[in-house]
PDB file of C-alpha atoms in Angstrom:
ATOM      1  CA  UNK A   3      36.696 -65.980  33.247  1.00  0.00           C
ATOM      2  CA  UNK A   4      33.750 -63.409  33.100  1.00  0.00           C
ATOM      3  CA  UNK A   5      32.944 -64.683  30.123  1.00  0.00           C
ATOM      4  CA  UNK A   6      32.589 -68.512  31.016  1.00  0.00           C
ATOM      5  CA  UNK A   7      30.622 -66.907  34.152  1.00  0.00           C
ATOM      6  CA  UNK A   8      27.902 -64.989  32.153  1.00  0.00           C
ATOM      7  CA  UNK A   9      27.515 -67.895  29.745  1.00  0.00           C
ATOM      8  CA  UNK A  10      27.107 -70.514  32.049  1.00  0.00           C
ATOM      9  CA  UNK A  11      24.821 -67.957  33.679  1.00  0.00           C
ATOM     10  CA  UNK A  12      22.957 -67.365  30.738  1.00  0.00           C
ATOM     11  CA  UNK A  13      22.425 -71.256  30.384  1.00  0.00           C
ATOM     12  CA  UNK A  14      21.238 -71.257  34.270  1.00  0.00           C
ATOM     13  CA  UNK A  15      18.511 -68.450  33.540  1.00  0.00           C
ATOM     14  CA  UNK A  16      17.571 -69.984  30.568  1.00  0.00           C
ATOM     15  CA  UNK A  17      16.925 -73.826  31.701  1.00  0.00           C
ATOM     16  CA  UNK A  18      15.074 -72.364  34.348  1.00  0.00           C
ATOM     17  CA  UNK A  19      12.777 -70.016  31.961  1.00  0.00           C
ATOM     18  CA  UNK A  20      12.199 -73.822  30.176  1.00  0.00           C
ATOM     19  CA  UNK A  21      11.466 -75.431  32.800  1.00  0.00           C
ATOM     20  CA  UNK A  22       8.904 -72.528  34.559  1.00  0.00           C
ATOM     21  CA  UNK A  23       7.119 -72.251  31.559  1.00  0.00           C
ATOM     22  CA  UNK A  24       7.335 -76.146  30.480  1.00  0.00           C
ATOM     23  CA  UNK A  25       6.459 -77.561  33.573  1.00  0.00           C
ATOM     24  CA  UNK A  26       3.910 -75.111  34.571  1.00  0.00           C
ATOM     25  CA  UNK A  27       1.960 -75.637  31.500  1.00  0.00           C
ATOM     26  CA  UNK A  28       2.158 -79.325  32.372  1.00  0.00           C
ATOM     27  CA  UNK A  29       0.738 -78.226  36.266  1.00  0.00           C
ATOM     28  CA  UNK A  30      -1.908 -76.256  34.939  1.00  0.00           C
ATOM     29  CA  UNK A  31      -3.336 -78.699  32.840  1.00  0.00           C
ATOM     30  CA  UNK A  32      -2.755 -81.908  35.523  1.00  0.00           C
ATOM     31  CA  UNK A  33      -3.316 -80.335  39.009  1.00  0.00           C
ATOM     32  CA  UNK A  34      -7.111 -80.101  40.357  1.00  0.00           C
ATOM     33  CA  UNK A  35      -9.320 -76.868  40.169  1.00  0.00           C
ATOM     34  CA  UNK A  36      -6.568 -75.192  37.848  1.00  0.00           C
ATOM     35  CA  UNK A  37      -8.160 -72.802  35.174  1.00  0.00           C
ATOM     36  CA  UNK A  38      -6.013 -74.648  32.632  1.00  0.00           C
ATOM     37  CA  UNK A  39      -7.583 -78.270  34.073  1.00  0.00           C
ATOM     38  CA  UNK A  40      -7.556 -80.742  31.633  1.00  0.00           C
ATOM     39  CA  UNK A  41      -6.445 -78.974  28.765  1.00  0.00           C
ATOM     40  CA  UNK A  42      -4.699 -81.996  26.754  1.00  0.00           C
ATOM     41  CA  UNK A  43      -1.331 -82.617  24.905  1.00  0.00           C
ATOM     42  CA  UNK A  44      -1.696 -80.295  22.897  1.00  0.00           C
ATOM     43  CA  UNK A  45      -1.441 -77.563  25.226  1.00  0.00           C
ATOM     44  CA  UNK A  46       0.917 -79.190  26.954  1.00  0.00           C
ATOM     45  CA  UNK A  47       3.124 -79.617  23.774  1.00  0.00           C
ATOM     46  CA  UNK A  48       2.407 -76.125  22.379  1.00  0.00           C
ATOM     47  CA  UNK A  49       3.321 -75.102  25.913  1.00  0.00           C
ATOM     48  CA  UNK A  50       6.805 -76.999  25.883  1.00  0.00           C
ATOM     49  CA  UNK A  51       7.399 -75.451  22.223  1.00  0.00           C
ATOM     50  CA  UNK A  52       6.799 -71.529  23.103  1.00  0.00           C
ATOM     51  CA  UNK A  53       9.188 -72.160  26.442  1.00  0.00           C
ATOM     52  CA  UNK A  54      12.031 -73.400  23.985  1.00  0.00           C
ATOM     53  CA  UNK A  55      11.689 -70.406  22.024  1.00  0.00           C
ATOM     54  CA  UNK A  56      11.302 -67.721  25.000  1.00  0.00           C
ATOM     55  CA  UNK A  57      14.255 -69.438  26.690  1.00  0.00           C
ATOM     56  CA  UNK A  58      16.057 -69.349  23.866  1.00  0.00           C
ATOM     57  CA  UNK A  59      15.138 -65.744  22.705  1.00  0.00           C
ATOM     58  CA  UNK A  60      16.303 -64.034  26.257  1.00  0.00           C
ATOM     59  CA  UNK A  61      19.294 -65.835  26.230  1.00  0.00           C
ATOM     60  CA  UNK A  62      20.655 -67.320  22.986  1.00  0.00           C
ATOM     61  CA  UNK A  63      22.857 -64.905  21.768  1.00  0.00           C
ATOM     62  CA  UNK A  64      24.744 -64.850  25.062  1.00  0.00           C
ATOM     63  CA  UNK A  65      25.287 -68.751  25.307  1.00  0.00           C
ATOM     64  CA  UNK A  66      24.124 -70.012  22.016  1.00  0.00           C
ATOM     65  CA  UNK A  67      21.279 -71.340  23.966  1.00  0.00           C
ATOM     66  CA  UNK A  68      21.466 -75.169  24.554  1.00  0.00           C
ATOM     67  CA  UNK A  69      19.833 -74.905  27.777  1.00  0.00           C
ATOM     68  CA  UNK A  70      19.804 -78.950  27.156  1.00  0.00           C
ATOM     69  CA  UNK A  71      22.799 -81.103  28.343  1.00  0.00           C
ATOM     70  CA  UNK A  72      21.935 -83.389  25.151  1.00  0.00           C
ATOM     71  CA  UNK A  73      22.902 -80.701  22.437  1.00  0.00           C
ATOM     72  CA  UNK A  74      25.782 -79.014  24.351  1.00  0.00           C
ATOM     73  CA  UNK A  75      27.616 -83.221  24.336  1.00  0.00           C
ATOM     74  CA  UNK A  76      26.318 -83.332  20.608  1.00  0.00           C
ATOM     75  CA  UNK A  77      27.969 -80.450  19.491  1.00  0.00           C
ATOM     76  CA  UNK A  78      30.783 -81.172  21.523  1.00  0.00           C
ATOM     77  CA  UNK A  79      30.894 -84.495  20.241  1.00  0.00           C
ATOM     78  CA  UNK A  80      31.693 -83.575  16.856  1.00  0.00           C
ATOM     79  CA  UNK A  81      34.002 -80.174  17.423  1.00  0.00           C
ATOM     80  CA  UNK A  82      31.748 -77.668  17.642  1.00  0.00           C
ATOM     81  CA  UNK A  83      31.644 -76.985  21.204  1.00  0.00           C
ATOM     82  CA  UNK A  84      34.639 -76.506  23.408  1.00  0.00           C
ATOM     83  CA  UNK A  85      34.897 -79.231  25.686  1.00  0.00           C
ATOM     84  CA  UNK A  86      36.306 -76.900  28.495  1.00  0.00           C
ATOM     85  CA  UNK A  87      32.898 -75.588  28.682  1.00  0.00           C
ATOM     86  CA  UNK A  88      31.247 -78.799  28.953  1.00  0.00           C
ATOM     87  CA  UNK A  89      31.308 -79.233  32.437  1.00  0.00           C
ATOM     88  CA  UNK A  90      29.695 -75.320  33.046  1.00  0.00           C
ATOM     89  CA  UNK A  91      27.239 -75.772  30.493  1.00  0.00           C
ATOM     90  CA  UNK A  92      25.673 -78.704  32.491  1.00  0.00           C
ATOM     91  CA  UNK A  93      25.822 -77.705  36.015  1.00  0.00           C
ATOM     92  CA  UNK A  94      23.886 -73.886  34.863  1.00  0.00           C
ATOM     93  CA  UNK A  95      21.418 -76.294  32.759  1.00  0.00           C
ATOM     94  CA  UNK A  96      20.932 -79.014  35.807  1.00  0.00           C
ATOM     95  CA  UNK A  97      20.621 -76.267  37.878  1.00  0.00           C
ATOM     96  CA  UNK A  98      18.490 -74.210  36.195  1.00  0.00           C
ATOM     97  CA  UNK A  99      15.905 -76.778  35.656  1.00  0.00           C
ATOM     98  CA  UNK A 100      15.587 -77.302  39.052  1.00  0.00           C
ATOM     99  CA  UNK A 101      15.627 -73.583  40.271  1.00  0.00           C
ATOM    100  CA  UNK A 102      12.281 -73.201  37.702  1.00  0.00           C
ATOM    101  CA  UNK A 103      10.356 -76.354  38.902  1.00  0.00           C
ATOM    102  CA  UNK A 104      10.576 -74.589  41.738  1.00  0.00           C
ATOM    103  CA  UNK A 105       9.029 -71.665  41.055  1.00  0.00           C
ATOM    104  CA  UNK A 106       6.320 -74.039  39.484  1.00  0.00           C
ATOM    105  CA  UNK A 107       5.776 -75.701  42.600  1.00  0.00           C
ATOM    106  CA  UNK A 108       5.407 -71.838  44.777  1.00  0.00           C
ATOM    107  CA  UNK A 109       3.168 -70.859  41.300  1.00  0.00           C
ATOM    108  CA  UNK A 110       1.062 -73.734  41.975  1.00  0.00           C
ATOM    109  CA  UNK A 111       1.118 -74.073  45.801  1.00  0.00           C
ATOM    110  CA  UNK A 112      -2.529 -74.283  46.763  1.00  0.00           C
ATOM    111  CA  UNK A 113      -3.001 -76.627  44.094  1.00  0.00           C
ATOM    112  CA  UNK A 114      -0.880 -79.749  45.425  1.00  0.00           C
ATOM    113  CA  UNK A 115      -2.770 -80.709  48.513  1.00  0.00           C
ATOM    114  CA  UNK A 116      -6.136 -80.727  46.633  1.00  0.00           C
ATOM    115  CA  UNK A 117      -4.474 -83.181  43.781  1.00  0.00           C
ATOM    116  CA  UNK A 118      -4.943 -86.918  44.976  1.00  0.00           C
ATOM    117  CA  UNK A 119      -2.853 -88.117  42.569  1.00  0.00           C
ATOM    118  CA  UNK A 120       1.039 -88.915  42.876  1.00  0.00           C
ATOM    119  CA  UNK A 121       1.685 -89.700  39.669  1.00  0.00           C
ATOM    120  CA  UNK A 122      -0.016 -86.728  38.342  1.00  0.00           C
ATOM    121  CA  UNK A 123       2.339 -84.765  40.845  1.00  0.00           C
ATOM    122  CA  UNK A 124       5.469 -86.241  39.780  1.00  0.00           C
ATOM    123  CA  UNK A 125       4.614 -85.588  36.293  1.00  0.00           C
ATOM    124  CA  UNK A 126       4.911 -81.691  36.899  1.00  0.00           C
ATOM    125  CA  UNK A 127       8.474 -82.002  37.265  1.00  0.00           C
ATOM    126  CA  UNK A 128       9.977 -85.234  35.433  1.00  0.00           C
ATOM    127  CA  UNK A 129       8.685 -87.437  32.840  1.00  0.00           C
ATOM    128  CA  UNK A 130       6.766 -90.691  33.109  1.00  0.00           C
ATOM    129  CA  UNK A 131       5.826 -93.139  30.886  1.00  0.00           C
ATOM    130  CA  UNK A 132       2.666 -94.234  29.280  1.00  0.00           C
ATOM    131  CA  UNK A 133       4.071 -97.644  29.040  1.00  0.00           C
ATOM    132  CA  UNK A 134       6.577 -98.433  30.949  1.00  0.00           C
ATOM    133  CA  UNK A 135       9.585-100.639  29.097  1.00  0.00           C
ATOM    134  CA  UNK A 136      12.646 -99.783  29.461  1.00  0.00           C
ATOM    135  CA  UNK A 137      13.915-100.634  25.654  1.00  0.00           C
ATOM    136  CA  UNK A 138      11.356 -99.165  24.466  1.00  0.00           C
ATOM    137  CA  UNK A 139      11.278 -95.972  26.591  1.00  0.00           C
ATOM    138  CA  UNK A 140      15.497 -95.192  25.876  1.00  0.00           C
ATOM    139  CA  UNK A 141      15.019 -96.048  22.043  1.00  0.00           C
ATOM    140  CA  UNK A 142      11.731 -93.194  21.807  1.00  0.00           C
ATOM    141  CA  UNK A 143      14.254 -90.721  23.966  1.00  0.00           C
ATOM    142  CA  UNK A 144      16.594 -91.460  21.974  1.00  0.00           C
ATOM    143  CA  UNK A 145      15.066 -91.166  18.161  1.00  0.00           C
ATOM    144  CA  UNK A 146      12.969 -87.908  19.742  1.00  0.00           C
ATOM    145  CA  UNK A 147      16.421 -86.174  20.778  1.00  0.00           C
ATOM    146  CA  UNK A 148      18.542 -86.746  17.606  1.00  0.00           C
ATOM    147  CA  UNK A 149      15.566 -85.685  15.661  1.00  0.00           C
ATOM    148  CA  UNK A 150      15.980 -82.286  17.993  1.00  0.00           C
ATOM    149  CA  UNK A 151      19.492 -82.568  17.301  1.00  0.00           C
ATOM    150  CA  UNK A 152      19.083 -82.278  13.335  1.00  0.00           C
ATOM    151  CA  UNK A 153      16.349 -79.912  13.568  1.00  0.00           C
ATOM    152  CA  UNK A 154      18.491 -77.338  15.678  1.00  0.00           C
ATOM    153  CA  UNK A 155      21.310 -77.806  13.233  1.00  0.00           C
ATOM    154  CA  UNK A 156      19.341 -78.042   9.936  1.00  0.00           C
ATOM    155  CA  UNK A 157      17.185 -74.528  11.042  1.00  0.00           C
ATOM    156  CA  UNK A 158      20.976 -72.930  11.754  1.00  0.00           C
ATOM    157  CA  UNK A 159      22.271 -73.816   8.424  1.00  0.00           C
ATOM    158  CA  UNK A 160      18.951 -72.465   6.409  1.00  0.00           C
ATOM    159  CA  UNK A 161      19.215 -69.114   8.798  1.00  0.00           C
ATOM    160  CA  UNK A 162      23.170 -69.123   7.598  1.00  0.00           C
ATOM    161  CA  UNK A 163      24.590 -69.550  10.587  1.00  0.00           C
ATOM    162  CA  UNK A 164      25.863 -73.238  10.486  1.00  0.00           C
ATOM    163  CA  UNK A 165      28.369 -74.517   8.428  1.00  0.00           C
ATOM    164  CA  UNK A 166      28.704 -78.001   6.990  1.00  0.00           C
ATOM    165  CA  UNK A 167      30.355 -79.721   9.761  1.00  0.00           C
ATOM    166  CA  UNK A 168      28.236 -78.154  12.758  1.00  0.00           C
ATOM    167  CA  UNK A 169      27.036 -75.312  14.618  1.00  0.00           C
ATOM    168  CA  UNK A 170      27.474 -71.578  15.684  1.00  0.00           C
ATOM    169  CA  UNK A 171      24.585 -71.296  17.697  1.00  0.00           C
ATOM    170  CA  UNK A 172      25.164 -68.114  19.177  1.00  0.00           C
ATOM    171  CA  UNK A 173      25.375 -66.728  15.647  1.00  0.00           C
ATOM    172  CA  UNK A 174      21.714 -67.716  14.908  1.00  0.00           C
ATOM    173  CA  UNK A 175      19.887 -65.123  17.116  1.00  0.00           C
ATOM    174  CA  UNK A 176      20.739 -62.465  14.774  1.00  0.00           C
ATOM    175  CA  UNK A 177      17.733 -63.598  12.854  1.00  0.00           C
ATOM    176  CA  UNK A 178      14.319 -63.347  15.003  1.00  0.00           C
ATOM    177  CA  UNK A 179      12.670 -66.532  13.574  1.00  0.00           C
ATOM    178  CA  UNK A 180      15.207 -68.847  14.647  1.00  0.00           C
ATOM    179  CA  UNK A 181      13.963 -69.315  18.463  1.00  0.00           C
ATOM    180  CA  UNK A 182      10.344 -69.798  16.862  1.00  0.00           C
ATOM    181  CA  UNK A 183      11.593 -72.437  14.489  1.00  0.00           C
ATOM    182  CA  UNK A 184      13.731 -74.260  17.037  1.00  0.00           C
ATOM    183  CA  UNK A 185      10.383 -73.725  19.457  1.00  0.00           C
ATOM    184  CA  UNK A 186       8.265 -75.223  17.030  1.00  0.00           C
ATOM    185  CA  UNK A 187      10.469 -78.083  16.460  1.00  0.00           C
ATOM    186  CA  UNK A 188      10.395 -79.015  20.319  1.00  0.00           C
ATOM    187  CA  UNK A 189       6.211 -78.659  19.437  1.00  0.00           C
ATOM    188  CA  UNK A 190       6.362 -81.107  16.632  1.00  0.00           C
ATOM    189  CA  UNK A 191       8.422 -83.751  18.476  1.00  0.00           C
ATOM    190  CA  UNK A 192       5.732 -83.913  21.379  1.00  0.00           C
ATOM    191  CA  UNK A 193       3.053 -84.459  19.086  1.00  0.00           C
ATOM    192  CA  UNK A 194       4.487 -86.811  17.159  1.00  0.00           C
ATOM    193  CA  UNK A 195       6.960 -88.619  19.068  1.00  0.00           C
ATOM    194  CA  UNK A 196       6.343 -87.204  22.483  1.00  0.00           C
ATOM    195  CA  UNK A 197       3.024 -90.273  23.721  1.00  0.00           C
ATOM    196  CA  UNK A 198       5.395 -92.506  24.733  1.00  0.00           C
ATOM    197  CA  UNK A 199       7.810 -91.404  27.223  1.00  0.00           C
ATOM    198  CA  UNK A 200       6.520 -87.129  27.661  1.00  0.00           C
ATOM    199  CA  UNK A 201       9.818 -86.877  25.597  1.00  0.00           C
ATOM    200  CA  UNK A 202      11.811 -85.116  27.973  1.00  0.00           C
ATOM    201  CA  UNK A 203      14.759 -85.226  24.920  1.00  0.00           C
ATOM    202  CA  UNK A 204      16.884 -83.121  27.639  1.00  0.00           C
ATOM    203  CA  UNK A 205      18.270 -84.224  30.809  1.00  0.00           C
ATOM    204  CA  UNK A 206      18.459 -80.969  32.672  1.00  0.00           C
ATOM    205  CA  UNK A 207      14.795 -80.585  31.501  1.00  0.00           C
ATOM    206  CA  UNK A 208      14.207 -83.901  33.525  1.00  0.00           C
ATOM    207  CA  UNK A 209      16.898 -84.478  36.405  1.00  0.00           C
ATOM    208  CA  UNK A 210      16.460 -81.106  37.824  1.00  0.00           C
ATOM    209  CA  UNK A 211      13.038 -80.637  37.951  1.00  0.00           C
ATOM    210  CA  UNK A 212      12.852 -84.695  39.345  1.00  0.00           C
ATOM    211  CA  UNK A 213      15.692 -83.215  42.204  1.00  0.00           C
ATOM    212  CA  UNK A 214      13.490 -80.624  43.130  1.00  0.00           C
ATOM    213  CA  UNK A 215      10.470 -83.282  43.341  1.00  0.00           C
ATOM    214  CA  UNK A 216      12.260 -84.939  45.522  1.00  0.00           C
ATOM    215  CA  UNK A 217      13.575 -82.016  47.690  1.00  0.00           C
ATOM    216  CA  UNK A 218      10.049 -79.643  47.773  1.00  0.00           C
ATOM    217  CA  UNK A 219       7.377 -80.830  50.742  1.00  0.00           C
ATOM    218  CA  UNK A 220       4.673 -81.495  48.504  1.00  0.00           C
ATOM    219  CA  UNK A 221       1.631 -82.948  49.751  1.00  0.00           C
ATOM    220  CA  UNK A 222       1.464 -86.866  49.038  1.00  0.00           C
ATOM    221  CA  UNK A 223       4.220 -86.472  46.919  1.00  0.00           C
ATOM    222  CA  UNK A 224       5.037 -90.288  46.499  1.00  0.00           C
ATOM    223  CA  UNK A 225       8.066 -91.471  45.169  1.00  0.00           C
ATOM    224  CA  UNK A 226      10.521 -89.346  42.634  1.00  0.00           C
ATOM    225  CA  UNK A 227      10.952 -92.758  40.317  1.00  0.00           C
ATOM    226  CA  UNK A 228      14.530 -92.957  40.323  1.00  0.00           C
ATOM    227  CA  UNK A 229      14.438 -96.288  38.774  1.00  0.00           C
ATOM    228  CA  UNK A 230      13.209 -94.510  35.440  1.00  0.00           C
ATOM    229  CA  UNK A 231      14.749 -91.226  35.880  1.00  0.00           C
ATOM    230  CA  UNK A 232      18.506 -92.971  34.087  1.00  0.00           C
ATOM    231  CA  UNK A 233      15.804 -93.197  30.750  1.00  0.00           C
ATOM    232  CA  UNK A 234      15.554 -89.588  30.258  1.00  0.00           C
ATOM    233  CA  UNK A 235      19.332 -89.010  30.767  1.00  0.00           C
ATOM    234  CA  UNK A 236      20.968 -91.642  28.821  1.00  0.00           C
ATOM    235  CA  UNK A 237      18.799 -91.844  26.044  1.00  0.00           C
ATOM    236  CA  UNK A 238      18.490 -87.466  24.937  1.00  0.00           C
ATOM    237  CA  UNK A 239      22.784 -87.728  24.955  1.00  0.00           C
ATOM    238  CA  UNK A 240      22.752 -91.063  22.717  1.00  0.00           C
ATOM    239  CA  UNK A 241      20.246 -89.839  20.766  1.00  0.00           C
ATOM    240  CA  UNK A 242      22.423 -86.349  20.499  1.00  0.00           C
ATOM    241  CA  UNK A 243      24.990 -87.410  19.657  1.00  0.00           C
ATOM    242  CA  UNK A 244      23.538 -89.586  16.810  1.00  0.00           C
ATOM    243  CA  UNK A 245      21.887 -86.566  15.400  1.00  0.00           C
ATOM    244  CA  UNK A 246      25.030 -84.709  15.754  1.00  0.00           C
ATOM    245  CA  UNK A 247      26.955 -87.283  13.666  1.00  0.00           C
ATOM    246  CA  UNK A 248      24.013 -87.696  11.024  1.00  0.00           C
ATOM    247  CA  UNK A 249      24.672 -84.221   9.999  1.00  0.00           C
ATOM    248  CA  UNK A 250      28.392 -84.391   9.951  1.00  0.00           C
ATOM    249  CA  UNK A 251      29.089 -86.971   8.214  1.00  0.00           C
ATOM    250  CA  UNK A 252      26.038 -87.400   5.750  1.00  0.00           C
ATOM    251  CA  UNK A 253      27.024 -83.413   4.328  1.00  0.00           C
ATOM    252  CA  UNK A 254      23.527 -82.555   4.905  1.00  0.00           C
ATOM    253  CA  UNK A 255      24.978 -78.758   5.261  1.00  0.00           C
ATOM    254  CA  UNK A 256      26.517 -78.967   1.438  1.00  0.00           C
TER     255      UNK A 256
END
């Protein structure tokens, strides 16, 4: 039982490290008369990378860092997660991404009721997108999270840690470049598959900060946009689980 409890907890403190650092990147470039105003996607992405790999540094060889809801169901999916854990892992991750939007929104407090925007605003904590259609939207979520799905599998089987059918995560952080690769994985997808949707390829990364959006008194907040907010759920766990499968059952690992 202490066990489940400090991996679960370890997921919770991680998600949240994500989320601080990933949406407060996106806050500092978005939000008026920040120093980081206008700083562009690649900052933004870059930003998103490095809070993978902190997250996942601090924390990964506790819980194996998923600290995504996606890749904990596509390991699962394919035996290399126990399902028991399944439910834990999501709640800590859910929660976690909520509990750092949070701290976003205290980090960046005098900056919401200068921001005219509410779209701007809601794009702190959840991702919009650039287009909106639906179709579209799940199939980018989904090709951007199995991607992240092969990537986090394929960098555990070069660092010797994953075997042909799947993943010991936990096993990976006994190497320090792992975190940086997985980090600069997460970087690669936003620039290159990210202009669509924000890929949020991780529904804790999404949902929770989106709760706390709609939760937190921010100024002329708007509406949370729960009508898109099934996109970035739905599609990341497809799109895991696809990944997941790719590498099983092509042999990728040898």
């Amino acid at each position: 039982m202490l066990d489940d409890l400090s991996v679960y907890l370890a997921e919770f403190i991680g998600t949240a490290i994500l989320t601080l650092l990933g949406c407060g990147v996106v806050a500092g470039v978005s939000l008026a008369r920040s120093k980081s105003f206008q700083g562009g996607w690649i900052v933004v992405t870059f930003g998103w990378g490095m809070a993978v790999a902190m997250a996942v540094y601090i924390i990964g060889h506790i819980s194996g860092g998923h600290i995504n809801p996606a890749v904990t169901l596509g390991l699962a999916s394919i035996g290399d997660f126990p399902w028991a854990q399944v439910p834990g892992y999501l709640l800590a991750q859910v929660a976690g991404g909520a509990t750092g939007a949070v701290l976003v929104y205290l980090v960046y407090f005098a900056h919401w009721s200068i921001t005219d925007d509410k779209t701007t605003k809601l794009g702190v904590f959840g991702t919009t997108p650039a287009v909106r259609n639906p179709v579209a939207n799940l199939i980018t979520e989904i090709i951007g999270t199995a991607m992240l799905l092969l990537g986090v599998v394929g960098i555990g089987f070069h660092e010797g840690s994953v075997s042909r059918g799947g993943a010991d995560l936990s096993a990976l952080f006994a190497n320090g470049l792992a975190p940086l690769l997985i980090g600069l994985l997460v970087f690669a997808i936003g620039l290159s598959l990210g202009g669509p949707t924000g890929y949020a390829i991780n529904p804790a990364r999404d949902l929770g900060p989106r709760i706390a959006h709609a939760l937190l008194p921010i100024p002329g907040k708007g509406t949370s946009d729960w009508g898109y907010a099934w996109i970035p759920v739905v599609g990341p766990i497809i799109g895991a689980v696809i990944g997941a499968w790719i590498w099983r059952l092509t042999g990728f690992g040898g």
